[in-house]
Amino acid sequence: METADKKCRIAILASGEGSNAEALVAHFLNHPTIEVALMVCNKEKAGVYARMAKYGVPCHTIGKAEWQPGSTGEQVLDLMHREGIGLIVLAGFLAYIPEAIVKTYEGRIVNIHPSLLPNYGGKGMWGHHVHEAVIAAHETVSGITIHHVTEKLDAGSIIFQAQCKVLPDDTPDSLAARIHQLEHEHYPCVVEQMAMTFA
Ligand code: GAR
């Protein structure tokens, strides 16, 4: 069918609870030119599976051997090619993306990070570790960064940022909740704008 051929097919990569993955899937339900085709998780058990099941999104588990420096990324790339994936969207994906995948999908692989990069990014800075560090440094502002994925962790060009307050009585959990809200509000829209250019 002509319309189906024109759709930009998205693959989500996730490792954890999957609230961003769910926000993306919900946003693209019945979208005329963009669809979430599948989700890949690097763990056998994660909250994201149940969230995807609610929408009937096909899930794939690809274990840690694939996500190592020097890996050919063959299993992932085969899957992406077979499924006609035009855009890879990381949503709380915590494993290393091999160079072969980054190169093949250059400009078409995007990540969300729960801080205002370049602050609080890089090795060890993920999820609650970010919020703990932000609070420990007495920051009054934090936020989210959506950026292209390159070989260097959290260092690809920035596509979008949004800020929120850090309140004096914030805990890592309360800050994480505010950040998640910001992520769910903006990530699907930013991904949609990107995907429109590939549809
Ligand atoms: C999100 O806050 C995302 O920004 C962060 O993990 C959380 C996943 O939540 N990602 C990173 O820290 C990547 N360095 P979710 O599983 O509910 O979407």
Coordinates of C-alpha atoms and ligand atoms in Angstrom, one line a residue:
M1 CA 0.0 0.0 0.0
E2 CA 1.3 3.4 -0.9
T3 CA 0.5 5.1 2.4
A4 CA 2.1 2.3 4.5
D5 CA 5.3 2.6 2.4
K6 CA 5.6 6.2 3.1
K7 CA 5.4 5.8 6.9
C8 CA 8.6 6.5 8.9
R9 CA 9.0 3.4 11.1
I10 CA 10.5 4.1 14.5
A11 CA 12.4 1.6 16.8
I12 CA 12.5 2.5 20.5
L13 CA 15.4 1.2 22.6
A14 CA 14.7 1.1 26.3
S15 CA 16.1 -0.6 29.4
G16 CA 13.8 0.3 32.3
E17 CA 10.4 1.4 33.4
G18 CA 9.5 2.7 29.9
S19 CA 7.4 5.7 30.7
N20 CA 9.0 7.6 27.8
A21 CA 8.6 4.7 25.5
E22 CA 4.9 4.6 26.4
A23 CA 4.5 8.4 25.8
L24 CA 6.0 7.9 22.4
V25 CA 3.8 5.0 21.5
A26 CA 0.7 6.8 22.7
H27 CA 1.6 9.9 20.7
F28 CA 2.0 8.0 17.4
L29 CA -1.1 5.9 17.7
N30 CA -3.1 6.4 14.4
H31 CA -0.5 8.9 13.1
P32 CA -0.7 9.2 9.3
T33 CA 3.0 9.0 8.5
I34 CA 4.8 7.8 11.6
E35 CA 4.6 4.5 13.5
V36 CA 6.4 2.8 16.4
A37 CA 7.3 -0.5 14.7
L38 CA 9.1 -2.2 17.6
M39 CA 10.9 -1.9 20.9
V40 CA 14.3 -3.4 21.8
C41 CA 15.3 -3.9 25.4
N42 CA 18.8 -5.1 26.5
K43 CA 17.3 -6.8 29.6
E44 CA 15.0 -9.8 29.9
K45 CA 12.9 -8.2 32.6
A46 CA 11.9 -4.5 32.6
G47 CA 8.7 -2.5 33.1
V48 CA 8.8 -1.4 29.5
Y49 CA 7.6 -4.8 28.3
A50 CA 4.2 -4.5 30.0
R51 CA 3.8 -0.9 28.8
M52 CA 4.5 -2.0 25.2
A53 CA 2.1 -5.0 25.5
K54 CA -0.8 -2.6 26.2
Y55 CA -0.4 -1.2 22.7
G56 CA 0.6 -4.5 21.0
V57 CA 4.1 -3.1 20.1
P58 CA 6.4 -6.0 19.2
C59 CA 9.3 -6.4 21.7
H60 CA 12.8 -7.8 21.2
T61 CA 15.3 -8.7 23.8
I62 CA 18.9 -8.3 22.6
G63 CA 21.4 -9.2 25.4
K64 CA 24.6 -7.5 26.5
A65 CA 27.1 -9.1 24.0
E66 CA 25.6 -6.9 21.3
W67 CA 26.1 -3.7 23.3
Q68 CA 29.9 -3.7 23.7
P69 CA 32.6 -1.6 22.1
G70 CA 33.8 -3.4 19.1
S71 CA 30.6 -5.3 18.5
T72 CA 29.5 -5.4 14.9
G73 CA 25.9 -4.6 16.0
E74 CA 24.8 -7.1 13.4
Q75 CA 21.9 -8.5 15.2
V76 CA 20.4 -5.0 15.8
L77 CA 21.2 -3.8 12.3
D78 CA 19.7 -6.9 10.7
L79 CA 16.5 -6.3 12.7
M80 CA 16.4 -2.6 11.8
H81 CA 16.9 -3.3 8.1
R82 CA 14.4 -6.2 8.1
E83 CA 11.8 -3.9 9.7
G84 CA 12.5 -0.9 7.6
I85 CA 13.4 1.3 10.5
G86 CA 14.0 4.9 9.6
L87 CA 14.7 6.4 13.1
I88 CA 16.1 4.9 16.3
V89 CA 14.8 6.6 19.5
L90 CA 16.5 5.9 22.8
A91 CA 14.1 6.2 25.8
G92 CA 16.0 5.3 29.0
F93 CA 18.3 3.0 27.2
L94 CA 21.4 2.4 29.4
A95 CA 23.7 0.2 27.3
Y96 CA 26.5 1.2 25.0
I97 CA 25.6 1.7 21.3
P98 CA 28.3 0.2 19.1
E99 CA 30.0 2.4 16.5
A100 CA 28.6 0.3 13.6
I101 CA 25.0 1.2 14.7
V102 CA 25.8 4.9 15.2
K103 CA 27.5 5.1 11.8
T104 CA 24.7 3.3 10.0
Y105 CA 22.1 5.5 11.6
E106 CA 24.1 8.7 11.7
G107 CA 21.6 11.7 12.1
R108 CA 18.8 9.2 12.6
I109 CA 19.5 8.1 16.2
V110 CA 18.3 10.2 19.1
N111 CA 18.5 10.2 22.9
I112 CA 16.9 11.9 25.8
H113 CA 19.0 12.8 28.9
P114 CA 17.5 14.0 32.2
S115 CA 19.8 17.1 32.6
L116 CA 20.9 20.2 30.8
L117 CA 23.8 18.8 28.9
P118 CA 26.8 19.2 28.9
N119 CA 26.1 19.4 32.6
Y120 CA 25.6 16.1 34.4
G121 CA 26.3 13.9 31.4
G122 CA 28.8 11.1 30.6
K123 CA 29.8 7.9 32.3
G124 CA 27.8 7.0 35.4
M125 CA 25.3 9.9 34.8
W126 CA 21.9 8.3 34.2
G127 CA 18.5 8.3 35.9
H128 CA 18.6 8.9 39.6
H129 CA 22.4 9.5 39.6
V130 CA 21.8 12.6 37.6
H131 CA 19.2 14.0 40.0
E132 CA 21.3 13.1 43.1
A133 CA 24.2 15.0 41.6
V134 CA 22.1 18.0 40.7
I135 CA 20.6 18.2 44.2
A136 CA 24.0 17.7 45.9
A137 CA 25.4 20.7 43.8
H138 CA 22.5 22.9 45.0
E139 CA 21.4 23.7 41.5
T140 CA 18.3 25.8 41.2
V141 CA 17.5 24.8 37.6
S142 CA 17.7 21.4 35.8
G143 CA 16.0 20.1 32.7
I144 CA 16.1 17.7 29.7
T145 CA 18.3 17.4 26.6
I146 CA 17.3 15.7 23.4
H147 CA 20.4 15.1 21.3
H148 CA 21.8 13.1 18.4
V149 CA 23.7 10.0 19.4
T150 CA 27.4 9.8 18.5
E151 CA 30.2 7.5 19.5
K152 CA 30.9 9.9 22.5
L153 CA 28.4 9.4 25.3
D154 CA 26.0 12.3 25.8
A155 CA 28.0 14.5 23.5
G156 CA 26.1 14.6 20.2
S157 CA 24.6 17.8 18.9
I158 CA 21.7 19.2 20.9
I159 CA 18.3 19.2 19.2
F160 CA 16.2 20.5 22.1
Q161 CA 16.4 21.5 25.8
A162 CA 13.8 22.5 28.3
Q163 CA 14.2 23.6 31.9
C164 CA 12.5 23.1 35.2
K165 CA 13.1 24.4 38.7
V166 CA 14.9 22.5 41.4
L167 CA 13.1 23.3 44.6
P168 CA 14.9 23.6 48.0
D169 CA 13.1 20.6 49.4
D170 CA 13.4 18.4 46.3
T171 CA 14.5 14.8 46.7
P172 CA 15.9 12.8 43.7
D173 CA 12.5 11.2 43.4
S174 CA 10.5 14.5 43.3
L175 CA 12.9 16.0 40.8
A176 CA 12.8 12.8 38.7
A177 CA 9.0 13.1 38.6
R178 CA 9.2 16.8 37.4
I179 CA 11.8 15.8 34.8
H180 CA 9.7 12.8 33.6
Q181 CA 6.7 15.2 33.1
L182 CA 8.9 17.5 31.0
E183 CA 10.2 14.5 29.0
H184 CA 6.7 13.1 28.2
E185 CA 5.6 16.6 27.2
H186 CA 8.4 17.3 24.7
Y187 CA 10.1 14.0 23.5
P188 CA 7.2 12.8 21.3
C189 CA 6.8 16.2 19.6
V190 CA 10.6 16.5 18.9
V191 CA 10.7 13.0 17.6
E192 CA 7.7 13.7 15.4
Q193 CA 9.4 16.7 13.9
M194 CA 12.5 14.6 13.1
A195 CA 10.5 11.7 11.8
M196 CA 8.5 14.0 9.5
T197 CA 11.7 14.7 7.6
F198 CA 12.3 11.0 7.0
A199 CA 8.7 10.0 6.2
Ligands
GAR1 C1 14.5 9.1 31.8 O1 14.5 10.1 32.7 C2 15.6 9.3 30.8 O2 15.9 10.6 30.5 C3 16.8 8.7 31.5 O3 16.3 7.5 32.1 C4 14.9 7.8 32.4 C5 14.1 6.6 31.9 O4 12.8 6.6 32.4 N1 17.9 8.4 30.6 C6 19.2 8.5 31.0 O5 19.5 8.8 32.1 C7 20.1 8.2 29.8 N2 21.4 8.6 30.2 P1 11.7 5.8 31.7 O6 12.2 4.3 31.6 O7 10.5 5.8 32.5 O8 11.4 6.3 30.3

